[in-house]
Tab-separated table of C-alpha atoms in Angstrom:
chain	number	residue	atom	x	y	z
A	1	MET	CA	149.452	122.394	-124.212
A	2	ARG	CA	146.815	121.687	-121.562
A	3	VAL	CA	145.774	118.051	-121.263
A	4	ASP	CA	142.764	117.060	-119.126
A	5	CYS	CA	141.575	113.634	-118.003
A	6	VAL	CA	139.082	112.233	-120.513
A	7	ILE	CA	137.099	110.531	-117.728
A	8	CYS	CA	136.884	112.889	-114.740
A	9	GLY	CA	138.025	116.114	-116.365
A	10	LYS	CA	140.903	116.666	-113.926
A	11	GLY	CA	142.889	119.431	-115.525
A	12	CYS	CA	146.505	120.016	-116.435
A	13	LEU	CA	147.888	116.486	-116.331
A	14	ASP	CA	151.604	116.617	-115.560
A	15	LYS	CA	154.389	115.289	-117.763
A	16	ASN	CA	154.664	112.009	-115.868
A	17	SER	CA	150.934	111.342	-116.116
A	18	ILE	CA	151.011	112.023	-119.842
A	19	GLY	CA	154.107	109.865	-120.152
A	20	ILE	CA	152.620	106.835	-118.423
A	21	ASN	CA	149.514	107.134	-120.593
A	22	LYS	CA	151.684	107.028	-123.704
A	23	LYS	CA	153.795	104.159	-122.413
A	24	LEU	CA	150.825	101.981	-121.548
A	25	LEU	CA	148.192	103.006	-124.086
A	26	GLY	CA	150.352	103.955	-127.049
A	27	GLU	CA	152.348	106.921	-128.229
A	28	ASP	CA	149.652	108.100	-130.647
A	29	ILE	CA	146.705	108.356	-128.250
A	30	ASP	CA	144.486	111.435	-128.292
A	31	ASN	CA	142.772	110.882	-124.943
A	32	PHE	CA	144.585	110.802	-121.624
A	33	TYR	CA	143.620	109.620	-118.143
A	34	CYS	CA	144.611	111.035	-114.777
A	35	MET	CA	146.476	108.606	-112.521
A	36	ASP	CA	143.358	107.600	-110.568
A	37	CYS	CA	141.272	106.964	-113.681
A	38	LEU	CA	144.158	105.210	-115.450
A	39	ALA	CA	144.655	102.877	-112.507
A	40	GLU	CA	140.963	102.053	-112.491
A	41	TYR	CA	140.939	101.471	-116.259
A	42	LEU	CA	143.939	99.180	-116.126
A	43	GLY	CA	142.827	97.330	-113.003
A	44	CYS	CA	145.916	98.232	-110.991
A	45	THR	CA	146.823	100.646	-108.194
A	46	VAL	CA	148.136	104.200	-108.476
A	47	GLN	CA	151.239	103.033	-106.585
A	48	GLU	CA	151.909	100.421	-109.264
A	49	LEU	CA	151.727	103.165	-111.880
A	50	LEU	CA	154.081	105.358	-109.830
A	51	ASP	CA	156.498	102.422	-109.539
A	52	LYS	CA	156.383	102.026	-113.320
A	53	ILE	CA	157.154	105.735	-113.743
A	54	GLU	CA	160.207	105.413	-111.507
A	55	GLU	CA	161.433	102.414	-113.512
A	56	PHE	CA	161.045	104.323	-116.780
A	57	LYS	CA	162.900	107.291	-115.321
A	58	GLU	CA	165.763	105.039	-114.221
A	59	GLU	CA	165.931	103.686	-117.752
A	60	GLY	CA	166.331	107.243	-118.993
A	61	CYS	CA	163.010	107.475	-120.823
A	62	LYS	CA	162.584	111.038	-122.053
A	63	LEU	CA	158.792	110.976	-121.571
A	64	PHE	CA	159.311	111.460	-117.835
A	65	GLU	CA	160.894	114.035	-115.563
B	1	MET	CA	146.076	88.404	-104.228
B	2	LYS	CA	147.199	89.387	-107.708
B	3	GLN	CA	148.009	86.517	-110.007
B	4	PHE	CA	151.613	85.820	-111.017
B	5	VAL	CA	152.241	84.156	-114.355
B	6	TYR	CA	155.859	83.754	-115.386
B	7	ALA	CA	156.053	83.304	-119.159
B	8	ASP	CA	159.627	84.471	-119.729
B	9	ASN	CA	161.638	81.266	-119.278
B	10	ALA	CA	163.893	82.166	-122.192
B	11	ALA	CA	165.169	85.053	-120.060
B	12	THR	CA	165.759	82.922	-116.987
B	13	THR	CA	164.242	79.963	-115.181
B	14	GLN	CA	163.408	79.233	-111.593
B	15	LEU	CA	166.118	77.334	-109.731
B	16	ASP	CA	165.231	73.665	-109.353
B	17	THR	CA	164.695	72.703	-105.705
B	18	ASP	CA	166.887	69.587	-105.949
B	19	ALA	CA	169.631	71.731	-107.453
B	20	PHE	CA	169.277	74.184	-104.567
B	21	GLU	CA	169.497	71.418	-101.975
B	22	ALA	CA	172.580	69.982	-103.698
B	23	MET	CA	174.231	73.428	-103.617
B	24	LYS	CA	173.625	74.179	-99.955
B	25	PRO	CA	176.430	72.111	-98.361
B	26	PHE	CA	179.017	73.982	-100.429
B	27	PHE	CA	178.036	77.429	-99.145
B	28	LEU	CA	178.765	76.965	-95.449
B	29	GLY	CA	180.070	73.522	-94.520
B	30	GLU	CA	182.086	72.236	-97.456
B	31	TYR	CA	183.751	75.508	-98.455
B	32	GLY	CA	187.125	74.012	-99.323
B	33	ASN	CA	189.028	75.185	-102.396
B	34	ALA	CA	188.972	72.299	-104.859
B	35	SER	CA	192.537	73.124	-105.969
B	36	GLN	CA	194.051	72.562	-102.515
B	37	PRO	CA	195.838	69.289	-101.670
B	38	TYR	CA	194.527	68.666	-98.155
B	39	SER	CA	191.670	66.404	-97.126
B	40	PHE	CA	189.248	69.279	-96.414
B	41	ALA	CA	189.243	70.014	-100.169
B	42	ARG	CA	188.372	66.421	-101.012
B	43	THR	CA	184.601	66.857	-101.024
B	44	ALA	CA	184.790	69.949	-103.218
B	45	LYS	CA	187.211	68.228	-105.578
B	46	LYS	CA	184.950	65.172	-105.820
B	47	ALA	CA	181.875	67.340	-106.442
B	48	LEU	CA	183.703	69.175	-109.226
B	49	LYS	CA	184.756	65.899	-110.860
B	50	GLU	CA	181.325	64.321	-110.624
B	51	SER	CA	179.560	67.439	-111.915
B	52	ARG	CA	181.861	67.508	-114.916
B	53	GLU	CA	181.135	63.837	-115.593
B	54	THR	CA	177.390	64.409	-115.291
B	55	ILE	CA	177.361	67.327	-117.690
B	56	ALA	CA	179.566	65.475	-120.171
B	57	ARG	CA	177.206	62.517	-120.074
B	58	CYS	CA	174.201	64.779	-120.700
B	59	ILE	CA	175.594	66.027	-124.006
B	60	GLY	CA	177.596	63.005	-125.203
B	61	ALA	CA	180.992	64.518	-124.422
B	62	THR	CA	183.957	63.347	-122.351
B	63	PRO	CA	184.625	65.074	-119.010
B	64	GLU	CA	187.922	66.514	-120.281
B	65	GLU	CA	185.958	68.419	-122.924
B	66	ILE	CA	183.827	70.347	-120.401
B	67	PHE	CA	185.132	73.711	-119.165
B	68	PHE	CA	183.189	75.601	-116.501
B	69	THR	CA	182.595	79.302	-117.020
B	70	SER	CA	180.560	82.096	-115.469
B	71	GLY	CA	177.771	81.563	-117.981
B	72	GLY	CA	176.761	81.694	-121.613
B	73	THR	CA	178.179	85.149	-122.257
B	74	GLU	CA	181.652	84.123	-121.079
B	75	SER	CA	181.476	80.843	-123.004
B	76	ASN	CA	180.543	82.706	-126.178
B	77	ASN	CA	183.232	85.362	-125.722
B	78	TRP	CA	185.789	82.632	-125.127
B	79	ALA	CA	184.765	80.621	-128.188
B	80	VAL	CA	184.921	83.650	-130.511
B	81	LYS	CA	188.024	85.352	-129.153
B	82	GLY	CA	189.871	82.205	-128.118
B	83	SER	CA	189.401	80.802	-131.601
B	84	ALA	CA	190.421	84.003	-133.395
B	85	PHE	CA	193.547	84.431	-131.284
B	86	SER	CA	194.629	80.819	-131.723
B	87	ASP	CA	195.548	81.154	-135.406
B	88	SER	CA	197.021	84.247	-137.019
B	89	ASN	CA	196.868	82.778	-140.521
B	90	LYS	CA	193.208	81.855	-140.830
B	91	ARG	CA	191.553	85.011	-139.569
B	92	VAL	CA	187.926	85.010	-140.748
B	93	THR	CA	184.943	84.290	-138.526
B	94	ILE	CA	181.486	83.608	-139.913
B	95	THR	CA	178.374	83.942	-137.799
B	96	SER	CA	174.683	84.603	-138.363
B	97	SER	CA	172.787	87.885	-138.310
B	98	ILE	CA	170.423	86.637	-135.606
B	99	GLU	CA	172.958	85.683	-132.938
B	100	HIS	CA	172.609	86.871	-129.381
B	101	HIS	CA	174.667	89.937	-128.539
B	102	ALA	CA	176.956	87.635	-126.533
B	103	ILE	CA	178.228	86.482	-129.948
B	104	LEU	CA	177.720	89.671	-131.969
B	105	ARG	CA	179.644	91.951	-129.566
B	106	PRO	CA	182.751	89.716	-129.348
B	107	CYS	CA	182.605	89.456	-133.128
B	108	ALA	CA	182.568	93.250	-133.328
B	109	ASP	CA	185.479	93.308	-130.870
B	110	ILE	CA	187.664	91.034	-133.018
B	111	GLU	CA	186.662	92.939	-136.161
B	112	ARG	CA	188.086	96.097	-134.587
B	113	MET	CA	191.304	94.149	-134.005
B	114	GLY	CA	191.608	93.242	-137.678
B	115	TYR	CA	189.877	89.851	-137.770
B	116	PRO	CA	187.187	89.956	-140.499
B	117	VAL	CA	183.689	88.725	-139.650
B	118	SER	CA	180.894	87.807	-142.058
B	119	TYR	CA	177.237	87.735	-140.978
B	120	LEU	CA	175.037	85.150	-142.672
B	121	PRO	CA	171.524	86.201	-143.677
B	122	VAL	CA	168.559	84.132	-142.552
B	123	ASP	CA	165.268	83.323	-144.206
B	124	ILE	CA	161.827	84.504	-143.100
B	125	ASN	CA	161.752	81.781	-140.440
B	126	GLY	CA	165.145	82.692	-139.034
B	127	VAL	CA	166.927	79.715	-140.578
B	128	VAL	CA	170.502	79.702	-141.870
B	129	THR	CA	170.901	77.188	-144.681
B	130	ALA	CA	173.970	75.109	-145.450
B	131	LYS	CA	173.790	76.540	-148.980
B	132	THR	CA	174.112	80.085	-147.629
B	133	LEU	CA	177.089	79.120	-145.499
B	134	SER	CA	178.714	77.471	-148.533
B	135	GLU	CA	178.455	80.784	-150.399
B	136	TYR	CA	180.307	82.639	-147.655
B	137	ILE	CA	182.913	80.195	-146.378
B	138	ARG	CA	186.465	80.255	-147.679
B	139	GLU	CA	189.767	78.514	-147.002
B	140	ASN	CA	190.741	81.357	-144.647
B	141	THR	CA	187.682	80.838	-142.421
B	142	ARG	CA	188.825	80.040	-138.906
B	143	LEU	CA	185.504	79.735	-137.078
B	144	VAL	CA	181.845	79.339	-137.948
B	145	SER	CA	179.489	80.162	-135.073
B	146	VAL	CA	175.729	79.670	-135.484
B	147	MET	CA	173.335	79.483	-132.562
B	148	MET	CA	171.462	76.248	-132.101
B	149	ALA	CA	168.179	77.931	-131.161
B	150	ASN	CA	167.293	81.608	-131.336
B	151	ASN	CA	166.261	83.238	-128.084
B	152	GLU	CA	163.673	85.614	-129.614
B	153	ILE	CA	161.840	83.414	-132.084
B	154	GLY	CA	162.874	79.926	-131.011
B	155	SER	CA	164.009	78.719	-134.453
B	156	ILE	CA	166.311	75.699	-134.353
B	157	GLN	CA	169.114	75.404	-136.927
B	158	ASP	CA	170.312	72.315	-138.786
B	159	ILE	CA	173.555	72.329	-136.842
B	160	SER	CA	175.033	69.086	-138.182
B	161	ALA	CA	174.584	70.275	-141.790
B	162	LEU	CA	176.244	73.611	-141.002
B	163	ALA	CA	179.076	71.928	-139.092
B	164	SER	CA	179.681	69.645	-142.046
B	165	VAL	CA	180.174	72.639	-144.359
B	166	ALA	CA	182.516	74.253	-141.838
B	167	HIS	CA	184.607	71.104	-141.520
B	168	SER	CA	184.863	70.674	-145.287
B	169	TYR	CA	186.884	73.922	-145.255
B	170	GLY	CA	188.903	73.000	-142.179
B	171	ALA	CA	187.039	75.513	-140.006
B	172	THR	CA	186.012	75.012	-136.393
B	173	PHE	CA	182.277	74.987	-135.687
B	174	HIS	CA	180.842	76.554	-132.533
B	175	THR	CA	177.225	76.800	-131.506
B	176	ASP	CA	175.639	79.018	-128.875
B	177	ALA	CA	173.285	76.407	-127.426
B	178	VAL	CA	172.213	78.491	-124.430
B	179	GLN	CA	168.512	78.268	-125.307
B	180	ALA	CA	168.717	74.602	-126.306
B	181	VAL	CA	170.679	72.783	-123.603
B	182	GLY	CA	168.323	71.077	-121.205
B	183	HIS	CA	165.341	71.544	-123.523
B	184	ILE	CA	166.096	69.487	-126.639
B	185	GLU	CA	168.240	66.426	-127.177
B	186	ILE	CA	171.896	67.276	-127.708
B	187	ASP	CA	174.710	64.904	-128.671
B	188	VAL	CA	177.851	66.789	-129.606
B	189	ASN	CA	179.087	63.893	-131.739
B	190	ALA	CA	175.840	63.499	-133.680
B	191	LEU	CA	175.849	67.275	-134.215
B	192	SER	CA	179.567	67.310	-135.115
B	193	VAL	CA	180.139	70.534	-133.187
B	194	ASP	CA	183.625	71.473	-132.000
B	195	MET	CA	182.479	73.930	-129.333
B	196	LEU	CA	179.157	74.520	-127.593
B	197	SER	CA	178.074	77.172	-125.063
B	198	ALA	CA	175.584	76.646	-122.262
B	199	SER	CA	174.224	78.648	-119.335
B	200	ALA	CA	172.794	77.048	-116.202
B	201	HIS	CA	170.087	79.567	-115.410
B	202	LYS	CA	168.331	78.724	-118.673
B	203	PHE	CA	167.690	75.147	-117.533
B	204	ASN	CA	166.667	75.651	-113.894
B	205	GLY	CA	170.235	75.914	-112.631
B	206	PRO	CA	171.762	78.848	-110.755
B	207	LYS	CA	172.769	82.110	-112.367
B	208	GLY	CA	176.434	82.953	-112.863
B	209	VAL	CA	177.630	79.573	-114.124
B	210	GLY	CA	177.792	77.774	-117.441
B	211	PHE	CA	180.139	75.714	-119.538
B	212	LEU	CA	181.939	75.601	-122.843
B	213	TYR	CA	182.250	72.208	-124.509
B	214	VAL	CA	185.502	72.030	-126.494
B	215	ARG	CA	186.163	68.962	-128.600
B	216	LYS	CA	189.563	67.383	-127.947
B	217	ASP	CA	192.327	68.852	-130.126
B	218	THR	CA	190.330	72.001	-130.999
B	219	ALA	CA	192.680	74.975	-131.117
B	220	LEU	CA	191.550	77.531	-128.549
B	221	ALA	CA	193.506	80.170	-126.652
B	222	PRO	CA	193.002	80.150	-122.865
B	223	TYR	CA	190.317	82.516	-121.566
B	224	ALA	CA	191.948	83.676	-118.377
B	225	SER	CA	195.405	83.108	-116.975
B	226	GLY	CA	196.375	83.195	-113.335
B	227	GLY	CA	195.781	79.651	-112.139
B	228	VAL	CA	195.759	76.017	-113.193
B	229	GLN	CA	192.013	75.483	-112.928
B	230	GLU	CA	190.157	74.001	-115.904
B	231	GLY	CA	193.376	72.516	-117.258
B	232	GLY	CA	195.017	75.935	-117.338
B	233	MET	CA	192.448	77.168	-119.854
B	234	ARG	CA	190.225	79.205	-117.523
B	235	ALA	CA	191.886	80.307	-114.327
B	236	GLY	CA	189.828	81.146	-111.276
B	237	THR	CA	188.710	79.318	-108.157
B	238	GLU	CA	185.779	77.174	-109.078
B	239	ASN	CA	182.257	78.080	-107.956
B	240	ILE	CA	181.593	74.579	-106.641
B	241	ALA	CA	178.092	75.257	-105.312
B	242	SER	CA	176.898	76.657	-108.645
B	243	ILE	CA	178.635	73.957	-110.679
B	244	VAL	CA	176.960	71.273	-108.576
B	245	GLY	CA	173.597	73.015	-108.967
B	246	MET	CA	174.085	73.227	-112.718
B	247	ALA	CA	174.841	69.513	-113.029
B	248	VAL	CA	171.839	68.466	-110.936
B	249	ALA	CA	169.493	70.770	-112.853
B	250	LEU	CA	170.736	69.625	-116.244
B	251	GLU	CA	170.536	65.922	-115.450
B	252	LYS	CA	167.033	66.326	-114.055
B	253	ASN	CA	165.814	68.180	-117.137
B	254	ILE	CA	167.406	65.599	-119.439
B	255	ASN	CA	165.828	62.688	-117.542
B	256	LYS	CA	162.367	64.264	-117.686
B	257	MET	CA	162.703	65.840	-121.106
B	258	ASP	CA	160.026	63.851	-122.926
B	259	LYS	CA	157.442	64.540	-120.241
B	260	ILE	CA	158.352	68.223	-119.952
B	261	THR	CA	158.324	68.706	-123.713
B	262	ALA	CA	154.911	67.071	-124.055
B	263	HIS	CA	153.521	69.316	-121.321
B	264	ILE	CA	154.936	72.512	-122.806
B	265	GLU	CA	153.813	71.618	-126.324
B	266	MET	CA	150.309	71.019	-125.004
B	267	LEU	CA	150.286	74.463	-123.391
B	268	GLU	CA	151.654	76.029	-126.558
B	269	SER	CA	148.880	74.504	-128.672
B	270	MET	CA	146.298	75.567	-126.131
B	271	LEU	CA	147.531	79.154	-126.174
B	272	LEU	CA	147.521	79.418	-129.952
B	273	GLN	CA	144.116	77.802	-130.251
B	274	ARG	CA	142.569	80.081	-127.641
B	275	LEU	CA	144.097	83.127	-129.277
B	276	SER	CA	142.704	82.084	-132.654
B	277	GLU	CA	139.266	81.539	-131.144
B	278	SER	CA	139.353	84.999	-129.560
B	279	ASN	CA	139.555	86.683	-132.982
B	280	ILE	CA	142.635	88.640	-131.907
B	281	PRO	CA	144.681	89.229	-135.080
B	282	PHE	CA	148.192	87.892	-134.606
B	283	SER	CA	150.971	86.137	-136.446
B	284	ARG	CA	153.650	83.829	-135.132
B	285	ASN	CA	157.335	84.239	-135.943
B	286	GLY	CA	160.021	81.596	-136.254
B	287	SER	CA	160.290	78.178	-137.835
B	288	GLU	CA	158.148	75.129	-137.225
B	289	LYS	CA	161.208	73.467	-135.720
B	290	HIS	CA	161.534	75.531	-132.568
B	291	ILE	CA	162.300	75.358	-128.893
B	292	PRO	CA	159.133	74.093	-127.166
B	293	GLY	CA	157.293	76.964	-125.526
B	294	ASN	CA	159.185	79.772	-127.273
B	295	ILE	CA	156.378	81.743	-128.892
B	296	SER	CA	157.030	85.012	-130.697
B	297	LEU	CA	153.750	86.727	-131.522
B	298	SER	CA	153.140	89.895	-133.499
B	299	PHE	CA	149.973	91.912	-132.943
B	300	PRO	CA	149.459	94.450	-135.752
B	301	GLY	CA	148.673	97.966	-134.588
B	302	TYR	CA	149.898	97.369	-131.051
B	303	ASP	CA	153.056	98.383	-129.225
B	304	GLY	CA	155.009	95.445	-127.865
B	305	GLU	CA	156.487	97.462	-125.026
B	306	ALA	CA	153.043	98.718	-123.986
B	307	LEU	CA	151.779	95.119	-124.071
B	308	LEU	CA	154.677	94.018	-121.886
B	309	HIS	CA	153.901	96.628	-119.243
B	310	ARG	CA	150.114	96.164	-119.402
B	311	LEU	CA	150.614	92.417	-118.909
B	312	ASP	CA	153.052	93.137	-116.094
B	313	LEU	CA	150.409	95.190	-114.311
B	314	MET	CA	148.187	92.122	-114.525
B	315	GLY	CA	150.918	89.955	-113.022
B	316	ILE	CA	152.115	88.364	-116.264
B	317	CYS	CA	155.813	88.383	-117.296
B	318	VAL	CA	156.723	88.285	-120.977
B	319	SER	CA	159.444	89.843	-123.146
B	320	THR	CA	159.553	92.153	-126.106
B	321	GLY	CA	162.708	91.904	-128.206
B	322	SER	CA	165.304	89.878	-126.331
B	323	ALA	CA	165.505	89.934	-122.578
B	324	CYS	CA	168.780	91.814	-122.606
B	325	ASP	CA	167.249	94.462	-124.868
B	326	SER	CA	164.049	94.854	-122.926
B	327	LYS	CA	164.861	98.423	-121.861
B	328	GLU	CA	165.026	99.640	-125.442
B	329	THR	CA	162.103	100.276	-127.707
B	330	LYS	CA	164.113	99.744	-130.880
B	331	VAL	CA	163.056	96.878	-133.107
B	332	SER	CA	165.284	93.898	-132.454
B	333	HIS	CA	167.953	92.863	-134.935
B	334	VAL	CA	166.399	89.390	-135.089
B	335	LEU	CA	163.010	90.665	-136.235
B	336	ARG	CA	164.716	92.935	-138.752
B	337	ALA	CA	166.799	90.037	-140.039
B	338	ILE	CA	163.712	87.899	-140.734
B	339	GLY	CA	162.211	90.792	-142.689
B	340	LEU	CA	159.287	91.538	-140.387
B	341	ASN	CA	157.632	94.842	-141.357
B	342	SER	CA	157.920	97.636	-138.823
B	343	ASP	CA	154.271	97.519	-137.694
B	344	LEU	CA	154.459	93.812	-136.878
B	345	ALA	CA	157.942	94.097	-135.425
B	346	LYS	CA	156.862	96.901	-133.097
B	347	GLY	CA	153.878	94.850	-131.936
B	348	THR	CA	155.867	91.713	-131.092
B	349	ILE	CA	156.111	90.030	-127.723
B	350	ARG	CA	157.787	86.795	-126.772
B	351	LEU	CA	156.239	84.272	-124.423
B	352	SER	CA	158.471	81.434	-123.310
B	353	LEU	CA	156.656	78.723	-121.399
B	354	GLY	CA	158.407	76.413	-118.983
B	355	LYS	CA	157.777	73.194	-117.117
B	356	SER	CA	156.077	75.022	-114.246
B	357	ASN	CA	153.464	76.762	-116.384
B	358	THR	CA	149.892	75.478	-116.212
B	359	GLU	CA	146.678	75.550	-118.196
B	360	GLN	CA	145.454	78.233	-115.797
B	361	ASP	CA	148.442	80.347	-116.814
B	362	ILE	CA	147.430	80.034	-120.455
B	363	ASP	CA	143.873	81.096	-119.614
B	364	ALA	CA	145.235	84.094	-117.716
B	365	ILE	CA	147.479	85.151	-120.607
B	366	VAL	CA	144.745	84.912	-123.226
B	367	ASP	CA	142.191	86.628	-120.993
B	368	ALA	CA	144.665	89.443	-120.351
B	369	LEU	CA	145.381	89.921	-124.046
B	370	LYS	CA	141.645	89.938	-124.804
B	371	ARG	CA	141.119	92.575	-122.132
B	372	ILE	CA	143.906	94.760	-123.511
B	373	MET	CA	142.744	94.444	-127.098
B	374	LYS	CA	138.997	94.731	-126.602
């Protein structure tokens, strides 16, 4: 299923982008952000989001690859 | 520079600077083994003795009743297993359903070995009543273990009432006081406890060290054999630096307890008032009698884990569930035990304020929550 960024329209968000959206905004969200727009929305950096993704992967979270 | 607000003191606390300074000589200069007979070991031996005396004084015990361990988890394992293995006739252990896993897992271990364990229910505030214990306890009960203060919701138990019930049946009473030592007044004689667990890193001491208080004449099997340390009860060369740090940190917290408590309670009130004024729907878990600064909050419709990570990205550290369970998204056994519905349980975070937190920290936390929930 194709998922695009609700802010900038960037297409085909990857599994990790979708995963971090769900982890930080809730599992039941309908709208997803690309990494750049998510970072801006949350007031953090893309690197901080990438670091979070790595931590979730190390914990074995199935939302990430 | 991004802000940093540490509101997870129930998970661990910052090492006290005086404790750190007291530890330093024992890392490089005074590295003698306290069990050796020569003069180079004298300083280490003296430090061990004085630390034991200090800790005993802080909780109303005698020095001979203090046994140093690697921390709360070891102390709890020792109390549960050492008690069970000390008497093959009275085999039953009773504990509560909201204990830390450092009690629940050793209880599960001894159950697998044929020692029955009963788990006491708690009320909506996480309180075990003496009446409930009376309904469960029998003549074949060997040990009753109920934590003094719960790590997730902060509720404090009526330990002396529970100990009294235990003693009326000839059972030993142990309390996991890891969250309480150094934060509320503790006198082992006033409480009538037979054993008590503590962990230094919860009261601004170093990690990797704690103690088990064992009342004189309490039957307890040794924890580890292989040396004569700790009166032959817990073999292993003593971690003098950490033991010294623990004693300094504990004594300092005890001496300043009234002032620290007043400060933390002020911050707690400020946080709750500001949250109420912000119109953010929330409820607080735990009893009115709780560890100062331990604040379990449920936000309906929100995901506690998402809140934890969103706050982390804003430089604020909190917990969801217990600290040891923070990697899992399952609802904690404590919240289930108090009957919290799944929506509230899922949306629960724990803030645990400490002596270093400030009013600015409270403003930052509330502002962050408002931003997340706008």
